[in-house]
Coordinates of C-alpha atoms and ligand atoms in Angstrom, one line a residue:
M25 CA 21.8 -2.3 -1.2
K26 CA 21.2 -1.7 2.5
Y27 CA 20.9 1.7 4.1
I28 CA 21.7 1.9 7.7
P29 CA 20.7 5.3 9.2
E30 CA 22.6 7.0 11.9
K31 CA 19.7 6.8 14.3
K32 CA 17.1 4.1 14.5
P33 CA 13.7 5.3 13.4
I34 CA 11.4 5.3 16.4
Y35 CA 8.4 4.3 14.2
G36 CA 10.2 1.0 13.6
E37 CA 10.0 0.1 17.3
T38 CA 7.3 -2.0 18.9
L39 CA 6.0 -1.4 22.4
E40 CA 8.0 -4.5 23.5
S41 CA 11.3 -3.5 21.8
L42 CA 11.1 0.0 23.3
Q43 CA 10.3 -1.4 26.8
D44 CA 13.4 -3.6 26.5
R45 CA 15.6 -0.7 25.4
L46 CA 14.3 1.6 28.2
M47 CA 14.9 -1.1 30.8
E48 CA 18.4 -1.6 29.4
I49 CA 19.2 2.0 30.1
G50 CA 17.7 1.9 33.6
E51 CA 14.3 3.5 32.8
H52 CA 10.9 2.2 33.8
A53 CA 9.1 0.1 31.2
F54 CA 5.9 2.2 31.5
R55 CA 7.7 5.1 29.7
A56 CA 7.5 3.1 26.5
K57 CA 3.7 3.2 26.7
Q58 CA 3.9 7.0 27.2
V59 CA 6.1 7.4 24.2
M60 CA 3.7 5.4 22.0
E61 CA 0.8 7.5 23.2
W62 CA 2.6 10.6 22.1
L63 CA 3.5 9.2 18.8
Y64 CA 0.3 7.4 17.7
K65 CA -2.5 8.9 19.7
K66 CA -1.4 12.5 20.2
R67 CA 0.7 12.5 17.0
A68 CA 3.6 14.5 18.5
H69 CA 6.0 16.0 16.0
S70 CA 8.9 16.3 18.4
W71 CA 10.5 14.7 21.5
E72 CA 10.3 18.1 23.2
S73 CA 6.5 18.1 23.1
M74 CA 6.3 14.8 25.2
T75 CA 5.9 16.8 28.4
N76 CA 5.2 13.9 30.8
L77 CA 8.7 12.5 30.1
P78 CA 11.6 13.8 32.2
A79 CA 13.8 16.1 30.2
P80 CA 16.9 13.9 30.4
L81 CA 15.0 11.0 29.1
R82 CA 13.7 13.0 26.2
R83 CA 17.3 14.0 25.3
R84 CA 18.4 10.5 25.6
L85 CA 15.7 9.3 23.3
E86 CA 16.4 12.0 20.8
S87 CA 20.1 11.1 20.6
E88 CA 19.2 7.4 19.9
F89 CA 16.0 7.5 17.8
E90 CA 15.0 9.5 14.7
I91 CA 11.4 10.8 15.0
S92 CA 11.1 11.8 11.3
P93 CA 12.9 9.2 9.1
T94 CA 11.2 10.6 6.0
K95 CA 11.0 14.3 5.1
R96 CA 8.1 15.7 3.1
L97 CA 9.4 17.6 0.1
L98 CA 6.1 18.6 -1.4
A99 CA 2.5 17.8 -1.4
K100 CA 1.3 17.9 -5.0
E101 CA -2.4 18.3 -5.4
S102 CA -2.8 16.4 -8.6
T103 CA -6.5 16.6 -8.7
D104 CA -9.2 17.4 -6.2
E105 CA -9.3 13.7 -5.3
T106 CA -5.7 12.6 -5.4
E107 CA -2.7 14.1 -3.6
K108 CA 0.8 12.9 -3.8
L109 CA 3.3 13.3 -0.9
L110 CA 6.8 13.2 -2.1
L111 CA 9.0 11.9 0.7
E112 CA 12.7 11.9 1.0
M113 CA 14.6 9.4 3.2
G114 CA 17.8 9.7 5.0
D115 CA 19.8 8.5 2.0
K116 CA 18.0 11.0 -0.3
S117 CA 15.9 8.2 -1.9
L118 CA 12.5 9.4 -2.9
I119 CA 9.2 7.6 -2.5
E120 CA 5.6 8.6 -3.0
T121 CA 2.7 8.2 -0.7
V122 CA -0.7 9.0 -2.2
V123 CA -3.9 10.2 -0.6
I124 CA -7.0 9.3 -2.6
R125 CA -10.2 11.0 -1.5
A126 CA -13.6 9.5 -2.4
P127 CA -16.0 12.4 -2.1
Q128 CA -19.2 11.7 -0.2
I129 CA -22.5 13.3 -0.6
G130 CA -23.2 16.0 1.9
V131 CA -19.7 16.3 3.4
G132 CA -16.8 18.5 2.4
Q133 CA -13.8 17.2 0.4
R134 CA -11.7 17.1 3.6
D135 CA -14.0 14.8 5.3
S136 CA -14.4 12.4 2.4
R137 CA -13.3 8.8 2.7
K138 CA -9.6 8.6 2.4
T139 CA -7.5 5.7 1.1
I140 CA -3.7 5.9 1.5
C141 CA -1.4 4.2 -0.9
I142 CA 2.0 3.4 0.5
S143 CA 5.3 2.2 -1.0
T144 CA 7.4 -0.6 0.3
Q145 CA 10.6 -0.4 -1.8
V146 CA 12.6 2.2 -3.7
G147 CA 12.1 0.9 -7.2
C148 CA 11.2 -2.7 -8.0
A149 CA 13.2 -5.7 -9.2
Y150 CA 10.3 -7.5 -10.9
G151 CA 10.5 -5.5 -14.2
C152 CA 6.9 -5.8 -15.4
K153 CA 6.9 -4.4 -18.9
F154 CA 4.1 -1.8 -18.4
C155 CA 5.2 -0.4 -15.1
A156 CA 7.2 2.8 -14.3
S157 CA 8.5 1.4 -11.0
G158 CA 9.8 -1.7 -12.7
L159 CA 11.6 0.4 -15.4
A160 CA 14.0 1.9 -12.9
G161 CA 15.0 -1.4 -11.2
W162 CA 15.3 -2.1 -7.5
K163 CA 17.3 0.2 -5.3
R164 CA 16.5 -0.9 -1.8
D165 CA 13.8 -2.1 0.6
L166 CA 12.1 0.4 2.9
S167 CA 12.7 -0.2 6.6
V168 CA 9.8 -0.8 9.1
G169 CA 10.1 2.8 10.3
E170 CA 10.0 4.2 6.8
I171 CA 6.9 2.2 6.0
V172 CA 5.1 3.3 9.2
S173 CA 6.2 6.9 8.9
Q174 CA 4.4 7.3 5.5
L175 CA 1.1 6.9 7.4
I176 CA 2.2 9.3 10.1
H177 CA 2.9 12.0 7.6
V178 CA -0.6 11.6 6.3
C179 CA -2.0 11.8 9.8
H180 CA 0.0 14.9 10.5
Q181 CA -1.3 16.5 7.3
E182 CA -4.9 15.4 7.7
D183 CA -5.1 15.9 11.5
A184 CA -5.3 19.6 11.0
T185 CA -8.6 19.4 9.1
T186 CA -10.5 16.5 10.5
E187 CA -12.0 15.8 13.9
R188 CA -10.5 12.3 14.1
A189 CA -7.2 13.5 15.6
K190 CA -9.1 14.7 18.7
E191 CA -10.6 11.2 19.0
E192 CA -7.1 9.8 18.7
I193 CA -7.9 7.7 15.7
A194 CA -6.2 7.4 12.3
S195 CA -7.2 10.2 9.9
F196 CA -7.9 7.9 7.0
D197 CA -10.1 4.9 6.2
N198 CA -8.2 2.4 4.1
I199 CA -4.6 1.6 3.4
V200 CA -3.5 0.0 0.1
V201 CA 0.0 -1.4 -0.3
M202 CA 0.1 -0.5 -4.0
G203 CA 2.8 2.1 -4.3
M204 CA 6.3 1.7 -5.5
G205 CA 7.8 -1.8 -5.0
E206 CA 6.6 -5.4 -4.5
P207 CA 5.4 -5.7 -1.0
M208 CA 5.9 -9.5 -0.8
A209 CA 9.6 -9.0 -1.7
N210 CA 9.9 -6.9 1.5
Y211 CA 7.7 -9.1 3.6
E212 CA 10.1 -9.1 6.6
N213 CA 9.7 -5.3 7.0
L214 CA 6.1 -5.0 5.7
L215 CA 4.5 -7.3 8.2
P216 CA 6.0 -5.8 11.3
A217 CA 5.1 -2.3 9.9
L218 CA 1.4 -3.4 9.4
R219 CA 1.4 -4.9 12.9
I220 CA 2.5 -1.6 14.4
L221 CA -0.3 0.2 12.5
N222 CA -2.7 -2.5 13.7
A223 CA -1.6 -2.6 17.4
P224 CA -3.8 -1.1 20.0
W225 CA -0.8 1.0 21.3
G226 CA -0.1 2.0 17.7
L227 CA -2.5 3.5 15.2
N228 CA -5.1 0.8 16.1
F229 CA -6.0 0.5 12.4
G230 CA -7.9 -2.6 11.5
A231 CA -6.2 -5.3 9.3
R232 CA -9.5 -5.7 7.3
R233 CA -9.0 -2.2 6.0
I234 CA -5.5 -2.9 4.7
T235 CA -5.1 -4.4 1.2
I236 CA -1.8 -5.8 0.0
S237 CA -1.2 -6.0 -3.7
T238 CA 1.2 -8.5 -5.2
S239 CA 2.4 -9.5 -8.6
G240 CA 2.1 -13.1 -7.4
I241 CA 5.0 -14.2 -5.2
V242 CA 3.4 -17.6 -4.4
P243 CA 5.4 -18.7 -1.3
K244 CA 4.6 -15.3 0.4
I245 CA 0.9 -15.5 -0.5
L246 CA 0.8 -18.8 1.3
E247 CA 2.8 -17.4 4.2
L248 CA 0.4 -14.5 4.5
A249 CA -2.5 -16.9 4.5
D250 CA -1.1 -18.5 7.6
E251 CA -0.8 -15.2 9.5
P252 CA -3.5 -14.5 12.0
E253 CA -4.5 -11.1 10.6
Q254 CA -7.2 -10.6 8.0
F255 CA -5.4 -8.5 5.5
R256 CA -7.1 -8.2 2.2
L257 CA -5.3 -9.5 -0.9
A258 CA -5.2 -8.1 -4.4
V259 CA -3.3 -9.9 -7.2
S260 CA -1.9 -8.2 -10.3
L261 CA -2.9 -10.7 -12.9
H262 CA -2.8 -8.7 -16.2
G263 CA -2.8 -11.9 -18.3
A264 CA -5.2 -14.8 -18.1
T265 CA -3.0 -17.3 -19.8
N266 CA 0.7 -18.0 -19.3
A267 CA 1.5 -17.1 -22.9
V268 CA 0.1 -13.6 -22.5
R269 CA 1.1 -13.0 -18.8
E270 CA 4.7 -13.9 -19.3
Q271 CA 5.1 -11.4 -22.1
I272 CA 4.5 -8.6 -19.6
M273 CA 5.3 -10.1 -16.2
P274 CA 8.7 -11.9 -15.9
I275 CA 7.5 -13.3 -12.5
N276 CA 5.1 -15.6 -14.4
K277 CA 8.0 -17.8 -15.5
R278 CA 8.8 -18.5 -11.8
Y279 CA 5.2 -18.7 -10.6
P280 CA 2.9 -19.6 -13.6
L281 CA -0.8 -19.6 -13.3
E282 CA -1.0 -23.2 -12.4
T283 CA 0.8 -22.5 -9.1
L284 CA -0.5 -18.9 -8.6
V285 CA -4.2 -19.7 -8.9
P286 CA -4.2 -22.4 -6.2
A287 CA -2.2 -20.1 -3.9
I288 CA -4.8 -17.4 -4.3
R289 CA -7.6 -20.0 -3.7
K290 CA -5.9 -21.1 -0.5
Y291 CA -5.7 -17.4 0.7
A292 CA -9.4 -16.8 -0.1
E293 CA -10.5 -20.0 1.6
T294 CA -8.3 -19.5 4.7
K295 CA -9.5 -15.9 5.2
G296 CA -13.0 -16.5 4.0
R297 CA -12.9 -13.2 2.0
M298 CA -13.2 -12.2 -1.6
I299 CA -9.9 -11.3 -3.2
T300 CA -9.4 -8.9 -6.0
L301 CA -7.8 -9.6 -9.4
E302 CA -6.3 -6.6 -11.0
F303 CA -6.2 -6.6 -14.8
I304 CA -4.7 -3.7 -16.8
L305 CA -6.2 -3.6 -20.2
I306 CA -3.5 -3.1 -22.9
D307 CA -4.5 -2.7 -26.5
S308 CA -4.3 -5.9 -28.7
L309 CA -2.3 -7.7 -26.0
N310 CA -4.6 -8.8 -23.2
D311 CA -7.9 -7.2 -24.3
T312 CA -9.1 -10.0 -26.6
S313 CA -12.3 -12.1 -26.2
E314 CA -10.1 -15.2 -25.5
Q315 CA -8.4 -13.4 -22.6
A316 CA -11.8 -12.2 -21.3
N317 CA -13.1 -15.8 -21.4
A318 CA -9.9 -17.2 -19.7
L319 CA -10.1 -14.4 -17.0
A320 CA -13.8 -15.2 -16.4
D321 CA -12.9 -18.8 -15.8
I322 CA -10.2 -17.9 -13.3
A323 CA -12.4 -15.3 -11.5
L324 CA -15.3 -17.7 -11.2
Q325 CA -13.1 -20.5 -9.9
L326 CA -11.7 -18.2 -7.2
N327 CA -14.9 -16.3 -6.6
A328 CA -12.8 -13.2 -7.0
H329 CA -13.6 -9.6 -7.9
V330 CA -12.0 -8.3 -11.1
N331 CA -10.9 -4.7 -11.3
L332 CA -10.2 -3.6 -14.9
I333 CA -7.8 -0.8 -15.2
P334 CA -7.3 0.8 -18.7
Y335 CA -3.5 1.1 -19.2
N336 CA -2.0 4.4 -18.3
T337 CA 0.6 5.6 -20.8
V338 CA 4.2 5.5 -19.4
A339 CA 6.8 7.6 -21.1
G340 CA 9.3 5.3 -22.9
L341 CA 6.9 2.4 -23.2
D342 CA 5.0 1.5 -26.4
W343 CA 1.8 0.0 -25.0
K344 CA -1.5 1.6 -25.8
R345 CA -4.8 1.9 -24.0
P346 CA -7.6 0.1 -25.8
S347 CA -10.5 2.1 -27.3
I348 CA -13.5 2.6 -25.1
K349 CA -15.4 0.2 -27.3
R350 CA -12.8 -2.6 -26.7
Q351 CA -12.7 -1.9 -23.0
E352 CA -16.5 -2.1 -22.8
S353 CA -16.8 -5.3 -24.8
F354 CA -14.2 -6.9 -22.5
Y355 CA -16.1 -5.8 -19.4
Q356 CA -19.4 -6.9 -20.8
R357 CA -18.0 -10.4 -21.6
L358 CA -17.1 -10.7 -17.9
K359 CA -20.5 -9.5 -16.8
R360 CA -22.3 -11.9 -19.1
A361 CA -20.2 -14.7 -17.5
N362 CA -21.5 -13.5 -14.1
V363 CA -18.1 -12.3 -12.9
S364 CA -18.1 -9.5 -10.3
A365 CA -16.2 -6.8 -12.1
T366 CA -15.6 -3.0 -12.1
I367 CA -14.0 -0.8 -14.7
R368 CA -12.7 2.6 -14.0
R369 CA -12.1 5.4 -16.5
E370 CA -10.6 8.7 -15.9
K371 CA -11.3 11.6 -18.1
G372 CA -7.9 11.8 -19.8
H373 CA -4.2 11.3 -19.4
D374 CA -3.7 14.6 -17.6
I375 CA -3.1 13.0 -14.2
A376 CA 0.5 11.9 -13.6
A377 CA 0.6 8.2 -14.5
A378 CA 1.3 6.7 -11.1
C379 CA -1.4 8.7 -9.4
G380 CA -4.0 8.1 -12.1
Q381 CA -3.4 4.4 -12.1
L382 CA -3.6 4.3 -8.4
K383 CA -6.9 6.1 -8.2
L384 CA -8.4 3.7 -10.7
K385 CA -7.1 0.8 -8.8
V386 CA -8.0 2.0 -5.4
E387 CA -11.5 3.4 -5.8
P388 CA -13.3 0.0 -6.0
I389 CA -11.4 -1.2 -3.0
A390 CA -12.3 1.9 -1.0
E391 CA -15.9 1.5 -2.0
N392 CA -16.1 -2.1 -1.1
G393 CA -14.3 -1.7 2.2
Ligands
SAH10 N1 4.1 -4.7 -7.0 C1 2.8 -4.8 -6.6 C2 2.3 -3.6 -5.9 C3 1.8 -2.4 -6.7 S1 2.5 -2.1 -8.2 C4 1.9 -5.3 -7.7 O1 2.4 -5.4 -8.8 O2 0.8 -5.6 -7.4 C5 1.5 -0.9 -8.8 C6 0.2 -1.3 -9.4 O3 0.0 -0.4 -10.5 C7 0.2 -2.7 -10.0 O4 -1.1 -3.3 -9.8 C8 0.4 -2.5 -11.5 O5 -0.3 -3.5 -12.1 C9 -0.3 -1.1 -11.7 N2 0.3 -0.5 -12.8 C10 1.7 -0.4 -13.1 N3 1.8 0.3 -14.2 C11 0.6 0.6 -14.7 C12 0.2 1.3 -15.8 N4 1.0 1.8 -16.7 N5 -1.2 1.5 -16.0 C13 -2.0 1.1 -15.1 N6 -1.7 0.4 -14.0 C14 -0.3 0.2 -13.8
SF4_11 FE1 7.1 -4.2 -9.5 FE2 4.4 -4.3 -9.2 FE3 5.6 -2.6 -11.0 FE4 5.6 -5.3 -11.4 S1 3.7 -3.9 -11.3 S2 7.3 -3.9 -11.7 S3 5.8 -6.0 -9.4 S4 5.8 -2.5 -8.8

């Protein structure tokens, strides 16, 4: 399903596309630069506040472009460290953007390192058997503007309490593309969105601080390897043999490990950077010693970091989180094989699943970055 909004989102425009449009309507190209400065450096909330633009131009822009393609419904403080922003889009679809704070010694909570987790689709078509996003199925892809505007919401919220807004830099430290949806299935909007965040006239946010997580869409991993930017890659592995992986990830039938692993290797070699393998531990399914050994082989071959995530209960699904003892012996087996690995545990299941699982996934990335 495609959603075509009444007005184009301004956050979906590049400097060049806005220059072209302004020239078409008889304006000077330099006005585009001014608009971008208001949006990304000064973080204006309205057209009206762009005081160095002539009033008729502001009205014209307002009639053509939407400045807030997503509306914030609520900000739910799930824990001290994790906050969910529930965003509503023009067609009433809902997505979540999550702010994860890693407290730092000696500074207040508000000045802690912040990692922002963004969504790329409403729902997801890939139907992984453990995932809440997969359960609901795919509704639609997010547009470039809807992806970028998630970060702008976060800036607007955080700007009030950090000094960074005054310096006209982003009010967060890392972006992880690990929210709802499969980012590689919306590559054509994801990449332009990340380029806008990265552009000097945009948020000027470094590609090395952006991690894209994928369930393993091989052709897109290869395409991303050929892009000039140094985005970081995380791959949701969750099974170290085809027999186990295909029980929980239907995508494994299309891109089994013998094609996925070489694609990851190509990415790591081209970029010269360590990639992350994500592995959810599910009781009696993928937490066996055989799986640990097979995972160690893959991780060593790829010189990859492994992030173990104890499964988070999802209502309606029967999987179970392994006991601490089983989690620990899996982890120790990787360590003994000299694999770089982390395991994250939260205190209980009190945090809403999506949020909790994100925090566990994101923390190691934020710490390494
Ligand atoms: N579609 C992409 C992007 C993020 S999906 C991908 O699959 O990589 C969200 C992430 O949360 C995935 O890594 C997924 O493995 C993880 N996840 C989904 N359900 C989970 C659960 N119940 N417990 C723990 N992690 C889960
Ligand atoms: Fe989609 Fe990722 Fe969830 Fe799989 S884990 S269903 S690819 S969002």
